[in-house]
Short mmCIF file of C-alpha atoms in Angstrom, two decimals:
data_model
loop_
_atom_site.label_atom_id
_atom_site.label_comp_id
_atom_site.label_asym_id
_atom_site.label_seq_id
_atom_site.Cartn_x
_atom_site.Cartn_y
_atom_site.Cartn_z
CA GLN J 5 39.13 162.14 44.46
CA VAL J 6 35.54 163.15 44.07
CA GLN J 7 34.49 163.47 40.48
CA LEU J 8 31.17 164.15 38.73
CA VAL J 9 31.21 163.32 35.01
CA GLN J 10 28.26 164.60 32.99
CA SER J 11 26.92 163.52 29.64
CA GLY J 12 23.94 163.95 27.48
CA ALA J 13 21.73 166.56 25.83
CA GLY J 14 23.49 168.96 23.40
CA VAL J 15 21.12 170.27 20.72
CA THR J 16 17.49 169.34 21.19
CA LYS J 17 14.35 170.49 19.38
CA PRO J 18 11.54 172.60 20.94
CA GLY J 19 8.93 170.34 22.49
CA ALA J 20 11.24 167.45 23.00
CA SER J 21 12.54 165.97 26.16
CA PHE J 22 16.19 165.52 27.12
CA GLU J 23 18.23 163.66 29.71
CA ILE J 24 21.51 164.48 31.36
CA SER J 25 23.40 162.04 33.40
CA CYS J 26 25.89 162.59 36.16
CA LYS J 27 28.25 159.75 37.13
CA ALA J 28 29.85 160.12 40.51
CA SER J 29 33.08 158.52 41.74
CA GLY J 30 35.56 158.86 44.55
CA TYR J 31 33.03 158.60 47.30
CA THR J 32 30.13 156.49 48.67
CA PHE J 33 27.41 157.55 46.29
CA SER J 34 24.46 156.94 48.69
CA THR J 35 25.87 159.22 51.38
CA HIS J 36 25.32 162.51 49.54
CA SER J 37 22.36 164.07 47.65
CA ILE J 38 22.91 165.25 44.13
CA TYR J 39 21.69 168.79 43.18
CA TRP J 40 20.88 170.10 39.79
CA VAL J 41 21.56 173.68 38.87
CA ARG J 42 21.29 175.43 35.59
CA GLN J 43 22.74 178.66 34.14
CA ALA J 44 21.23 180.36 31.15
CA PRO J 45 23.64 182.31 28.97
CA GLY J 46 24.81 185.45 30.86
CA GLN J 47 22.44 184.69 33.79
CA SER J 48 22.76 183.58 37.35
CA LEU J 49 22.62 180.02 38.88
CA GLU J 50 19.15 178.53 39.15
CA TRP J 51 18.45 175.59 41.39
CA MET J 52 16.26 172.94 39.85
CA GLY J 53 16.05 170.19 42.44
CA TRP J 54 17.85 167.59 44.40
CA ILE J 55 17.74 163.82 44.85
CA ASN J 56 18.56 161.84 47.90
CA ALA J 57 20.91 159.21 46.42
CA ALA J 58 20.20 156.70 49.24
CA ASN J 59 16.42 156.52 48.88
CA GLY J 60 15.65 158.25 45.65
CA ASN J 61 13.40 160.95 47.20
CA ALA J 62 13.56 164.18 45.23
CA LYS J 63 12.77 167.75 45.98
CA TYR J 64 11.92 170.10 43.01
CA SER J 65 11.95 173.72 42.56
CA GLN J 66 8.34 174.89 42.10
CA LYS J 67 9.28 176.35 38.86
CA PHE J 68 10.30 173.03 37.41
CA GLN J 69 8.03 170.60 39.39
CA SER J 70 5.86 169.72 36.42
CA ARG J 71 8.55 169.24 33.89
CA VAL J 72 11.55 167.75 35.69
CA THR J 73 12.31 164.25 36.99
CA LEU J 74 15.31 163.42 38.96
CA SER J 75 16.33 159.76 39.30
CA ARG J 76 19.46 157.81 40.21
CA ASP J 77 20.86 154.34 39.74
CA THR J 78 22.92 153.44 42.79
CA SER J 79 24.57 150.49 41.14
CA ALA J 80 25.89 152.78 38.45
CA THR J 81 26.55 155.64 40.89
CA THR J 82 24.78 157.88 38.39
CA ALA J 83 22.06 160.50 38.81
CA TYR J 84 19.82 161.62 35.98
CA LEU J 85 17.91 164.76 35.15
CA THR J 86 15.07 164.54 32.64
CA LEU J 87 13.31 167.73 31.42
CA LEU J 88 10.09 167.49 29.45
CA SER J 89 8.70 169.89 26.77
CA SER J 90 11.70 171.95 26.33
CA THR J 91 11.56 175.47 24.94
CA SER J 92 14.25 177.98 23.99
CA GLU J 93 14.22 179.28 27.48
CA ASP J 94 15.66 175.95 28.60
CA THR J 95 18.86 176.66 26.73
CA ALA J 96 21.46 176.68 29.48
CA VAL J 97 24.41 174.86 30.93
CA TYR J 98 23.11 172.26 33.31
CA TYR J 99 25.29 171.32 36.33
CA CYS J 100 25.12 168.49 38.71
CA ALA J 101 26.70 169.04 42.14
CA ARG J 102 27.27 166.94 45.29
CA GLY J 103 25.40 168.22 48.35
CA PHE J 104 26.97 168.23 51.74
CA GLY J 105 24.81 168.40 54.82
CA GLY J 106 21.14 168.15 55.14
CA TYR J 107 18.84 171.15 54.86
CA GLY J 108 20.82 174.16 53.90
CA ALA J 109 23.50 172.04 52.28
CA PHE J 110 26.35 173.50 50.32
CA LEU J 111 27.52 172.15 47.01
CA ASP J 112 31.18 171.01 47.42
CA PHE J 113 31.87 169.36 44.17
CA TRP J 114 30.47 170.19 40.74
CA GLY J 115 30.31 168.56 37.42
CA PRO J 116 31.81 170.36 34.37
CA GLY J 117 28.31 171.18 33.09
CA SER J 118 26.27 170.03 30.03
CA LEU J 119 25.32 172.58 27.51
CA VAL J 120 21.82 172.21 26.20
CA THR J 121 20.63 174.21 23.29
CA VAL J 122 16.99 174.10 22.41
CA SER J 123 16.63 175.05 18.75
CA SER J 124 14.63 173.98 15.66
CA GLN P 9 14.81 187.74 39.55
CA SER P 10 16.89 186.25 42.28
CA VAL P 11 15.56 186.01 45.81
CA LEU P 12 19.01 186.86 47.28
CA THR P 13 20.24 190.23 46.14
CA GLN P 14 23.80 190.90 45.24
CA PRO P 15 25.31 193.98 43.63
CA PRO P 16 25.86 193.31 39.90
CA SER P 17 29.45 194.33 39.96
CA VAL P 18 32.34 195.45 42.31
CA SER P 19 35.91 196.42 41.50
CA GLY P 20 39.09 197.02 43.26
CA ALA P 21 42.79 197.49 42.56
CA PRO P 22 45.38 194.79 43.26
CA GLY P 23 46.13 194.48 46.97
CA GLN P 24 42.84 196.22 48.02
CA ARG P 25 39.93 194.85 49.99
CA VAL P 26 36.49 194.36 48.55
CA THR P 27 33.17 193.06 49.95
CA ILE P 28 30.14 191.54 48.21
CA SER P 29 26.91 191.71 50.01
CA CYS P 30 24.08 189.15 49.80
CA THR P 31 20.69 190.35 51.02
CA GLY P 32 17.90 187.90 51.92
CA SER P 33 14.88 187.88 54.02
CA SER P 34 13.45 186.56 57.25
CA SER P 35 12.50 183.35 55.38
CA ASP P 36 16.01 182.46 54.45
CA ILE P 37 19.16 184.05 55.87
CA GLY P 38 17.17 185.81 58.56
CA ALA P 39 15.66 182.45 59.57
CA GLY P 40 19.15 181.21 60.37
CA TYR P 41 19.96 179.29 57.23
CA GLU P 42 23.68 179.24 56.42
CA VAL P 43 25.05 181.19 53.50
CA HIS P 44 27.64 179.68 51.17
CA TRP P 45 29.72 181.38 48.48
CA TYR P 46 30.91 180.19 45.14
CA GLN P 47 33.55 181.58 42.65
CA GLN P 48 32.85 181.01 38.90
CA LEU P 49 35.75 181.72 36.60
CA PRO P 50 34.80 182.39 32.95
CA GLY P 51 33.71 179.25 31.13
CA THR P 52 34.01 176.92 34.22
CA ALA P 53 31.77 175.37 36.80
CA PRO P 54 31.12 177.28 40.12
CA LYS P 55 33.58 176.33 42.80
CA LEU P 56 32.86 176.31 46.48
CA LEU P 57 34.61 179.18 48.21
CA ILE P 58 33.06 179.64 51.70
CA TYR P 59 30.55 177.44 53.56
CA GLY P 60 28.65 177.61 56.80
CA LYS P 61 30.13 179.90 59.45
CA GLY P 62 32.84 181.19 57.26
CA TYR P 63 34.68 177.89 56.62
CA ARG P 64 36.99 177.57 53.65
CA PRO P 65 37.49 174.33 51.71
CA SER P 66 41.05 173.06 51.45
CA GLY P 67 43.02 175.19 48.97
CA VAL P 68 40.97 178.38 49.36
CA PRO P 69 43.27 181.13 50.56
CA ASP P 70 42.51 182.87 53.90
CA ARG P 71 42.18 186.13 51.81
CA PHE P 72 38.59 185.02 51.42
CA SER P 73 36.19 185.31 54.42
CA GLY P 74 32.45 185.21 55.00
CA SER P 75 30.08 186.61 57.51
CA ARG P 76 26.38 186.87 58.24
CA SER P 77 24.27 189.22 60.24
CA GLY P 78 20.50 189.37 60.29
CA THR P 79 19.04 188.94 56.83
CA SER P 80 22.36 189.60 55.04
CA ALA P 81 25.73 188.05 54.55
CA SER P 82 29.01 189.31 53.11
CA LEU P 83 32.11 187.89 51.34
CA ALA P 84 35.30 189.81 51.82
CA ILE P 85 38.38 189.46 49.73
CA THR P 86 41.61 191.07 50.97
CA GLY P 87 44.81 191.44 49.07
CA LEU P 88 43.04 191.42 45.76
CA GLN P 89 44.84 189.60 42.94
CA ALA P 90 44.12 189.53 39.21
CA GLU P 91 43.26 185.89 39.53
CA ASP P 92 40.22 186.81 41.77
CA GLU P 93 38.50 188.33 38.76
CA ALA P 94 35.34 186.12 38.47
CA ASP P 95 31.66 186.02 39.22
CA TYR P 96 30.69 185.31 42.83
CA TYR P 97 27.43 183.79 43.92
CA CYS P 98 25.79 183.48 47.39
CA GLN P 99 23.53 180.52 48.16
CA SER P 100 21.10 179.91 51.00
CA SER P 101 17.86 178.02 51.74
CA ASP P 102 14.27 179.01 52.24
CA GLY P 103 12.52 177.09 55.04
CA SER P 104 8.96 177.99 53.94
CA LEU P 105 9.43 176.80 50.32
CA GLY P 106 12.05 174.10 50.93
CA ALA P 107 14.12 175.73 48.22
CA VAL P 108 17.67 176.38 47.43
CA LEU P 109 18.38 179.99 46.72
CA PHE P 110 21.11 181.65 44.74
CA GLY P 111 21.97 185.30 44.53
CA GLY P 112 22.12 187.01 41.13
CA GLY P 113 25.83 186.95 41.10
CA THR P 114 28.44 189.71 41.32
CA LYS P 115 31.17 190.26 38.79
CA LEU P 116 34.50 191.27 40.38
CA THR P 117 36.80 193.26 38.24
CA VAL P 118 40.45 193.69 39.39
CA LEU P 119 41.50 197.09 38.02
#
């Protein structure tokens, strides 16, 4: 069965960077892109970017383009999100999700989410 | 502010039918990009509910259905049950920006 297991972040200080990992299992990692979506407290879902697990190419939301890096390790079947220069507005639950299809993909499996709290 | 517009809340009594709208523009839904729907129960990750032309993943009851017309889409839930109380989100794509778009979410209350 498809599983996405997330780890990382937690509490981080303003101005610091943080990384969240997303380990995939139950399918061939390189055949699906990994999407990253965040949800601030009480807010809607916000797309941050996606990475092609086969070739490592990434597409970023314009909002996060300068501060986010997506990467993956195919041997570890793991995708990573790194966010730089965090502020309190980055406090959110961060989800990774598997994309199905090309452009206009839907997200068929989601990780449980990683809570990141940016606070001094 | 979300690019896809959803009503903040809808409600219905058990057994009734409710619909949730998702309004976009000529750059996204109107450009032919598919609309997908997710259900998010409190404290959990979103779950895929409807994808593409109204398809349901395995395990999703046929009480849930999706449709699209012009620059809008709708999610319909018939035979409302208490367990349907959740937040619902639509998702599409924007060809001009290459972006993934989510709606603002709709909270469904079962009375």
